[in-house]
Every structure is written in structure tokens, then in C-alpha cells.
Amino acid sequence: MSLYVLEGLRPWVIQRVSAVYMLLFTLYVAWCLLGADTTVSYASWKGWLFAPFNTTAVGLFVIAVLFHAWIGIRDVVLDYVHNIMLRIFILGMLIGILLGSGLWVFRLLLLSVVA
Amino acid sequence: MKFTIYRYNPEKDTAPYTQDYELADIAPGTMLLAALLRIKDEQDESLSFRRSCGEGVCGSDGMNINGVNGLACITPIDSLQEPVVINPLPGMPVIRDLIIDMEPFYHQYRAVKPYLTVTDPMPDVELSQTPQQRDRLDGLIECVLCACCSTACPSYWWNPDKFLGPAALLQASRFIEDSRDQKLEQRLQELEGPFKLFRCHTIMNCVQVCPKGLNPTRAIGNIKRRMVTRSL
């Protein structure tokens, strides 16, 4: 694994697979919202999120978003940022932000399972 | 008819500039190359550009015509808006006027090993193909290496040293699809990595400008498909 993490073909495939999953997930959430017979409240949202199927779906969605964002922004950086130190700095920051956000969401999801 | 042409002679000029020319009595159906040759003959013999066959086969007179790359010899003057603005192919080092240094382009072409590689002992007769195998090469072998596509590609502008560009990738596909070539695995492997092939973001400028009507984007897609199949 190099500085670019995952190299060429794999990120290209992951970007497409994650895009399809995100689309399906968005449709599923829209379907859930449209089908909600009560007004959406904190309690109903919590109930929705704590259903094991939904917790898993949200977890996978977060993973898909993180990978998709990593590959997309990495592509922009590889295209436009040619100074190698600046490139390392930006990609490093990006990994930090994405990993941080990911861990934060998973902490919330874990808490939801435990609660 | 008015022409605005990019001029630069590094031996004399400190910076590039544009020069206006006017040409009268242009016969209907005249190609742009004929007009340029008339300007050179009648008005300014210092105007420099490459040309050879004059019928879209050699690929020498690629230039940026009213913002679109194309071959001057097969671009009808009637199809162009006035003033006709002519620049060298974008993003390449200029040697003089409309003549660019093609070496970076040829370097990427050579990088895809554009020749058949056979590891088996060579047979006494020709390496034959079925008509179906030959059909797979249609749309790939017609490329004249004019560089119109690669120099229209933003990904190639940003990384001309690392991204192979549509022309070289079309040639890569031409040998990947050839039933006689025996280095398929190695060819696919050499295109791996974030730069050589995967800087292509399917912008499709290459398809839009190709004077031979070829589709490098589809060729690149076919390479990606082969890579995916191979990895499964």
C-alpha cells in the first residue's frame, strides 16, 4: 500500500459500489419517511435507528460515505495538487478527518446498541 | 475571411502573440489547411505549421481551431465562424507557431508497448485471426496519433507525465484486445496504479474531438472491465 492507499482499480470499483449502496440506502430512508404513519419525533427516530437492521444499514452507509469521500477527494488532490509535501499534508488531514468522523458515528451507533 | 493565429518564435520573440490575417476569394469547400498554405505563400512565409498528406491520414496538422482540436486538412472552412482563431494544440511545449513538441505524447505512446508480443515460438506461417477476432480491433487501429484527443483532455493537462492520455490508452486497448498478443496479463498489470489509467474521469473531450471519429473513452472502459474480470 502506497501513499495513495488502495492504488488504481480497487478504489475505482469501491467508488462505484459505494455509490450504488448510498443510492439504495437513500431510497430506503425516503421510503421509511414516507411510510411513517406518525410525525417524525426524536423517539420515533430513535426507535427506527435502534432496530438492528437499520443500525446495520446506517453503519454500512457511513462506511460507504467515508470510502467514497476518501477516493473522490483523493482524486481531486492527485489531479490538482502537484507539490508532494502539500499532497501528503492534505491527504493526511483528510484521513484524520474521515477516520475521526467515522469513529464518532460508530461510537454513537454502539451506544444505541448498548442502550 | 479573417484569421487570428498564434505566433511564437522563441529565437526572436520574448512572448507569444496573435497575428491577424485576411484572405479573400476562398473557394467553397476549401479546407482550413489550404487556407493556411495560401496565407504562407501569399502573405507571410514565416508562419509555421506541420502538414504532410493533406487528407487526414498522417495526423500532422493537429491544431486548436476556434477552441476545438482538429486536423486542419479535413476541417472545411465553411464550417468555421469568423474570425477563425487558430492555436497550437493546448498544454504542449511550443517549438514555433503552431508546431508543438510531440515528444511527451510519444513518450506515453511508447510506454504502452504498442507492438504485438508473442512468447510462443513463432509459427512458419502468419499468426491468423478469425473474422470475429479481427472485428474486435475495429475502432482501435484507425488512430493516426495526431494528439488531438490527449491535448483536449484535462486529466492529461494536469498530469501529462503520469497519466498516459486517451491516445496511448486507445493503443493499449488495441493490443489488449488483439487475440495474437500474449502479454495481456502484463499489459493490464502495468496500467494499475492511481495515475496511468485511472486519472481518466470520463470527461469524453477525446471522443468529441477525435478527427477519425474514434472513442478512446469506450476503449478505456473496456480496459477497466478487463481489469475487473481479471481480479475476480
GROMACS .gro file of N, CA and C in nm, chain B residues 99-188:
model
  270
  214ILE      N    1   0.358   2.466  -3.425
  214ILE     CA    2   0.433   2.340  -3.414
  214ILE      C    3   0.462   2.312  -3.266
  215ILE      N    4   0.408   2.199  -3.216
  215ILE     CA    5   0.433   2.164  -3.076
  215ILE      C    6   0.536   2.053  -3.068
  216ASP      N    7   0.595   2.041  -2.948
  216ASP     CA    8   0.688   1.931  -2.923
  216ASP      C    9   0.604   1.807  -2.890
  217MET      N   10   0.607   1.708  -2.978
  217MET     CA   11   0.524   1.587  -2.961
  217MET      C   12   0.592   1.483  -2.870
  218GLU      N   13   0.714   1.510  -2.826
  218GLU     CA   14   0.788   1.407  -2.752
  218GLU      C   15   0.716   1.357  -2.626
  219PRO      N   16   0.658   1.448  -2.542
  219PRO     CA   17   0.587   1.395  -2.424
  219PRO      C   18   0.473   1.300  -2.464
  220PHE      N   19   0.408   1.331  -2.576
  220PHE     CA   20   0.299   1.248  -2.627
  220PHE      C   21   0.353   1.113  -2.673
  221TYR      N   22   0.462   1.114  -2.750
  221TYR     CA   23   0.521   0.988  -2.799
  221TYR      C   24   0.576   0.905  -2.684
  222HIS      N   25   0.625   0.975  -2.581
  222HIS     CA   26   0.678   0.904  -2.464
  222HIS      C   27   0.569   0.816  -2.402
  223GLN      N   28   0.447   0.874  -2.388
  223GLN     CA   29   0.336   0.797  -2.331
  223GLN      C   30   0.292   0.687  -2.426
  224TYR      N   31   0.300   0.714  -2.555
  224TYR     CA   32   0.266   0.612  -2.656
  224TYR      C   33   0.360   0.492  -2.643
  225ARG      N   34   0.490   0.519  -2.634
  225ARG     CA   35   0.587   0.410  -2.620
  225ARG      C   36   0.567   0.332  -2.491
  226ALA      N   37   0.517   0.402  -2.386
  226ALA     CA   38   0.502   0.339  -2.254
  226ALA      C   39   0.403   0.221  -2.257
  227VAL      N   40   0.309   0.221  -2.354
  227VAL     CA   41   0.211   0.110  -2.357
  227VAL      C   42   0.260  -0.006  -2.444
  228LYS      N   43   0.386  -0.002  -2.486
  228LYS     CA   44   0.445  -0.107  -2.571
  228LYS      C   45   0.353  -0.137  -2.689
  229PRO      N   46   0.347  -0.043  -2.783
  229PRO     CA   47   0.249  -0.056  -2.893
  229PRO      C   48   0.295  -0.151  -3.003
  230TYR      N   49   0.316  -0.275  -2.965
  230TYR     CA   50   0.354  -0.376  -3.064
  230TYR      C   51   0.312  -0.512  -3.011
  231LEU      N   52   0.290  -0.607  -3.101
  231LEU     CA   53   0.249  -0.741  -3.061
  231LEU      C   54   0.363  -0.810  -2.989
  232THR      N   55   0.331  -0.876  -2.877
  232THR     CA   56   0.432  -0.953  -2.807
  232THR      C   57   0.387  -1.099  -2.805
  233VAL      N   58   0.468  -1.184  -2.864
  233VAL     CA   59   0.436  -1.326  -2.872
  233VAL      C   60   0.545  -1.403  -2.799
  234THR      N   61   0.505  -1.484  -2.700
  234THR     CA   62   0.604  -1.559  -2.623
  234THR      C   63   0.626  -1.699  -2.679
  235ASP      N   64   0.522  -1.756  -2.744
  235ASP     CA   65   0.538  -1.888  -2.807
  235ASP      C   66   0.638  -1.878  -2.921
  236PRO      N   67   0.696  -1.994  -2.961
  236PRO     CA   68   0.782  -1.991  -3.080
  236PRO      C   69   0.701  -1.943  -3.200
  237MET      N   70   0.761  -1.859  -3.281
  237MET     CA   71   0.689  -1.803  -3.395
  237MET      C   72   0.657  -1.913  -3.497
  238PRO      N   73   0.532  -1.917  -3.543
  238PRO     CA   74   0.496  -2.018  -3.643
  238PRO      C   75   0.558  -1.985  -3.780
  239ASP      N   76   0.559  -2.085  -3.870
  239ASP     CA   77   0.618  -2.063  -4.002
  239ASP      C   78   0.529  -1.976  -4.089
  240VAL      N   79   0.397  -1.982  -4.060
  240VAL     CA   80   0.304  -1.900  -4.137
  240VAL      C   81   0.259  -1.782  -4.053
  241GLU      N   82   0.170  -1.701  -4.111
  241GLU     CA   83   0.120  -1.584  -4.037
  241GLU      C   84   0.042  -1.625  -3.914
  242LEU      N   85   0.040  -1.536  -3.813
  242LEU     CA   86  -0.048  -1.555  -3.699
  242LEU      C   87  -0.187  -1.516  -3.745
  243SER      N   88  -0.275  -1.616  -3.762
  243SER     CA   89  -0.404  -1.582  -3.820
  243SER      C   90  -0.507  -1.548  -3.713
  244GLN      N   91  -0.612  -1.478  -3.754
  244GLN     CA   92  -0.723  -1.442  -3.667
  244GLN      C   93  -0.852  -1.482  -3.735
  245THR      N   94  -0.954  -1.512  -3.654
  245THR     CA   95  -1.087  -1.531  -3.711
  245THR      C   96  -1.144  -1.392  -3.743
  246PRO      N   97  -1.243  -1.384  -3.833
  246PRO     CA   98  -1.304  -1.254  -3.862
  246PRO      C   99  -1.356  -1.186  -3.736
  247GLN      N  100  -1.409  -1.267  -3.640
  247GLN     CA  101  -1.461  -1.209  -3.516
  247GLN      C  102  -1.349  -1.146  -3.434
  248GLN      N  103  -1.235  -1.217  -3.427
  248GLN     CA  104  -1.121  -1.162  -3.352
  248GLN      C  105  -1.072  -1.033  -3.417
  249ARG      N  106  -1.072  -1.031  -3.548
  249ARG     CA  107  -1.029  -0.911  -3.620
  249ARG      C  108  -1.125  -0.794  -3.595
  250ASP      N  109  -1.255  -0.827  -3.587
  250ASP     CA  110  -1.355  -0.723  -3.565
  250ASP      C  111  -1.333  -0.647  -3.435
  251ARG      N  112  -1.275  -0.717  -3.337
  251ARG     CA  113  -1.252  -0.652  -3.207
  251ARG      C  114  -1.155  -0.535  -3.219
  252LEU      N  115  -1.078  -0.531  -3.325
  252LEU     CA  116  -0.978  -0.424  -3.341
  252LEU      C  117  -1.034  -0.302  -3.415
  253ASP      N  118  -1.156  -0.316  -3.467
  253ASP     CA  119  -1.216  -0.201  -3.535
  253ASP      C  120  -1.237  -0.088  -3.433
  254GLY      N  121  -1.208   0.032  -3.477
  254GLY     CA  122  -1.222   0.146  -3.387
  254GLY      C  123  -1.100   0.168  -3.300
  255LEU      N  124  -1.001   0.080  -3.313
  255LEU     CA  125  -0.879   0.094  -3.233
  255LEU      C  126  -0.757   0.116  -3.324
  256ILE      N  127  -0.759   0.052  -3.442
  256ILE     CA  128  -0.641   0.058  -3.528
  256ILE      C  129  -0.639   0.179  -3.621
  257GLU      N  130  -0.752   0.256  -3.623
  257GLU     CA  131  -0.759   0.368  -3.717
  257GLU      C  132  -0.688   0.493  -3.666
  258CYS      N  133  -0.641   0.489  -3.541
  258CYS     CA  134  -0.579   0.608  -3.481
  258CYS      C  135  -0.456   0.651  -3.560
  259VAL      N  136  -0.445   0.785  -3.586
  259VAL     CA  137  -0.331   0.835  -3.663
  259VAL      C  138  -0.232   0.910  -3.573
  260LEU      N  139  -0.253   0.902  -3.441
  260LEU     CA  140  -0.161   0.966  -3.344
  260LEU      C  141  -0.142   1.116  -3.370
  261CYS      N  142  -0.254   1.186  -3.394
  261CYS     CA  143  -0.245   1.330  -3.419
  261CYS      C  144  -0.238   1.409  -3.290
  262ALA      N  145  -0.270   1.344  -3.177
  262ALA     CA  146  -0.265   1.405  -3.043
  262ALA      C  147  -0.380   1.502  -3.016
  263CYS      N  148  -0.480   1.507  -3.104
  263CYS     CA  149  -0.595   1.594  -3.078
  263CYS      C  150  -0.665   1.555  -2.948
  264CYS      N  151  -0.679   1.423  -2.925
  264CYS     CA  152  -0.755   1.377  -2.807
  264CYS      C  153  -0.679   1.404  -2.678
  265SER      N  154  -0.553   1.360  -2.673
  265SER     CA  155  -0.478   1.374  -2.548
  265SER      C  156  -0.464   1.521  -2.508
  266THR      N  157  -0.443   1.609  -2.608
  266THR     CA  158  -0.425   1.750  -2.574
  266THR      C  159  -0.558   1.821  -2.550
  267ALA      N  160  -0.670   1.749  -2.562
  267ALA     CA  161  -0.801   1.806  -2.527
  267ALA      C  162  -0.844   1.756  -2.390
  268CYS      N  163  -0.763   1.668  -2.330
  268CYS     CA  164  -0.804   1.600  -2.206
  268CYS      C  165  -0.753   1.675  -2.083
  269PRO      N  166  -0.843   1.726  -1.999
  269PRO     CA  167  -0.799   1.797  -1.877
  269PRO      C  168  -0.710   1.710  -1.789
  270SER      N  169  -0.742   1.582  -1.776
  270SER     CA  170  -0.658   1.496  -1.693
  270SER      C  171  -0.515   1.490  -1.748
  271TYR      N  172  -0.504   1.495  -1.881
  271TYR     CA  173  -0.371   1.494  -1.943
  271TYR      C  174  -0.301   1.628  -1.922
  272TRP      N  175  -0.378   1.738  -1.924
  272TRP     CA  176  -0.315   1.868  -1.896
  272TRP      C  177  -0.254   1.870  -1.757
  273TRP      N  178  -0.329   1.813  -1.657
  273TRP     CA  179  -0.280   1.824  -1.519
  273TRP      C  180  -0.163   1.728  -1.495
  274ASN      N  181  -0.166   1.610  -1.555
  274ASN     CA  182  -0.060   1.512  -1.527
  274ASN      C  183  -0.004   1.449  -1.656
  275PRO      N  184   0.052   1.532  -1.746
  275PRO     CA  185   0.096   1.477  -1.875
  275PRO      C  186   0.212   1.378  -1.861
  276ASP      N  187   0.284   1.385  -1.749
  276ASP     CA  188   0.397   1.294  -1.730
  276ASP      C  189   0.354   1.162  -1.668
  277LYS      N  190   0.239   1.160  -1.598
  277LYS     CA  191   0.200   1.037  -1.528
  277LYS      C  192   0.077   0.970  -1.590
  278PHE      N  193  -0.020   1.049  -1.634
  278PHE     CA  194  -0.139   0.993  -1.698
  278PHE      C  195  -0.106   0.967  -1.846
  279LEU      N  196  -0.136   0.846  -1.893
  279LEU     CA  197  -0.095   0.810  -2.030
  279LEU      C  198  -0.171   0.889  -2.136
  280GLY      N  199  -0.294   0.929  -2.105
  280GLY     CA  200  -0.372   1.005  -2.203
  280GLY      C  201  -0.453   0.914  -2.293
  281PRO      N  202  -0.562   0.968  -2.351
  281PRO     CA  203  -0.654   0.885  -2.432
  281PRO      C  204  -0.588   0.817  -2.552
  282ALA      N  205  -0.496   0.885  -2.621
  282ALA     CA  206  -0.437   0.824  -2.741
  282ALA      C  207  -0.357   0.699  -2.704
  283ALA      N  208  -0.271   0.711  -2.603
  283ALA     CA  209  -0.189   0.597  -2.563
  283ALA      C  210  -0.276   0.485  -2.506
  284LEU      N  211  -0.384   0.522  -2.434
  284LEU     CA  212  -0.471   0.419  -2.376
  284LEU      C  213  -0.552   0.348  -2.484
  285LEU      N  214  -0.588   0.421  -2.589
  285LEU     CA  215  -0.656   0.357  -2.703
  285LEU      C  216  -0.563   0.253  -2.764
  286GLN      N  217  -0.435   0.288  -2.774
  286GLN     CA  218  -0.337   0.192  -2.828
  286GLN      C  219  -0.316   0.076  -2.733
  287ALA      N  220  -0.318   0.104  -2.601
  287ALA     CA  221  -0.307  -0.004  -2.503
  287ALA      C  222  -0.421  -0.102  -2.526
  288SER      N  223  -0.542  -0.048  -2.543
  288SER     CA  224  -0.660  -0.132  -2.567
  288SER      C  225  -0.646  -0.210  -2.696
  289ARG      N  226  -0.588  -0.147  -2.798
  289ARG     CA  227  -0.571  -0.211  -2.927
  289ARG      C  228  -0.489  -0.341  -2.915
  290PHE      N  229  -0.388  -0.341  -2.827
  290PHE     CA  230  -0.307  -0.462  -2.811
  290PHE      C  231  -0.363  -0.556  -2.706
  291ILE      N  232  -0.439  -0.501  -2.610
  291ILE     CA  233  -0.507  -0.585  -2.512
  291ILE      C  234  -0.614  -0.669  -2.581
  292GLU      N  235  -0.684  -0.608  -2.678
  292GLU     CA  236  -0.793  -0.678  -2.747
  292GLU      C  237  -0.743  -0.771  -2.858
  293ASP      N  238  -0.615  -0.761  -2.895
  293ASP     CA  239  -0.563  -0.840  -3.006
  293ASP      C  240  -0.543  -0.986  -2.965
  294SER      N  241  -0.611  -1.076  -3.036
  294SER     CA  242  -0.605  -1.219  -2.999
  294SER      C  243  -0.464  -1.275  -3.014
  295ARG      N  244  -0.379  -1.210  -3.093
  295ARG     CA  245  -0.244  -1.264  -3.118
  295ARG      C  246  -0.146  -1.226  -3.009
  296ASP      N  247  -0.179  -1.122  -2.932
  296ASP     CA  248  -0.086  -1.076  -2.828
  296ASP      C  249  -0.091  -1.170  -2.708
  297GLN      N  250   0.026  -1.201  -2.651
  297GLN     CA  251   0.030  -1.296  -2.540
  297GLN      C  252   0.077  -1.234  -2.409
  298LYS      N  253   0.071  -1.102  -2.401
  298LYS     CA  254   0.114  -1.036  -2.278
  298LYS      C  255  -0.002  -0.962  -2.212
  299LEU      N  256  -0.124  -1.015  -2.228
  299LEU     CA  257  -0.243  -0.949  -2.174
  299LEU      C  258  -0.228  -0.919  -2.025
  300GLU      N  259  -0.192  -1.024  -1.950
  300GLU     CA  260  -0.179  -1.011  -1.805
  300GLU      C  261  -0.084  -0.897  -1.767
  301GLN      N  262   0.032  -0.899  -1.831
  301GLN     CA  263   0.134  -0.798  -1.801
  301GLN      C  264   0.088  -0.658  -1.841
  302ARG      N  265   0.020  -0.650  -1.955
  302ARG     CA  266  -0.030  -0.519  -2.000
  302ARG      C  267  -0.127  -0.460  -1.899
  303LEU      N  268  -0.220  -0.545  -1.850
  303LEU     CA  269  -0.319  -0.496  -1.753
  303LEU      C  270  -0.250  -0.455  -1.624
   0.00000   0.00000   0.00000
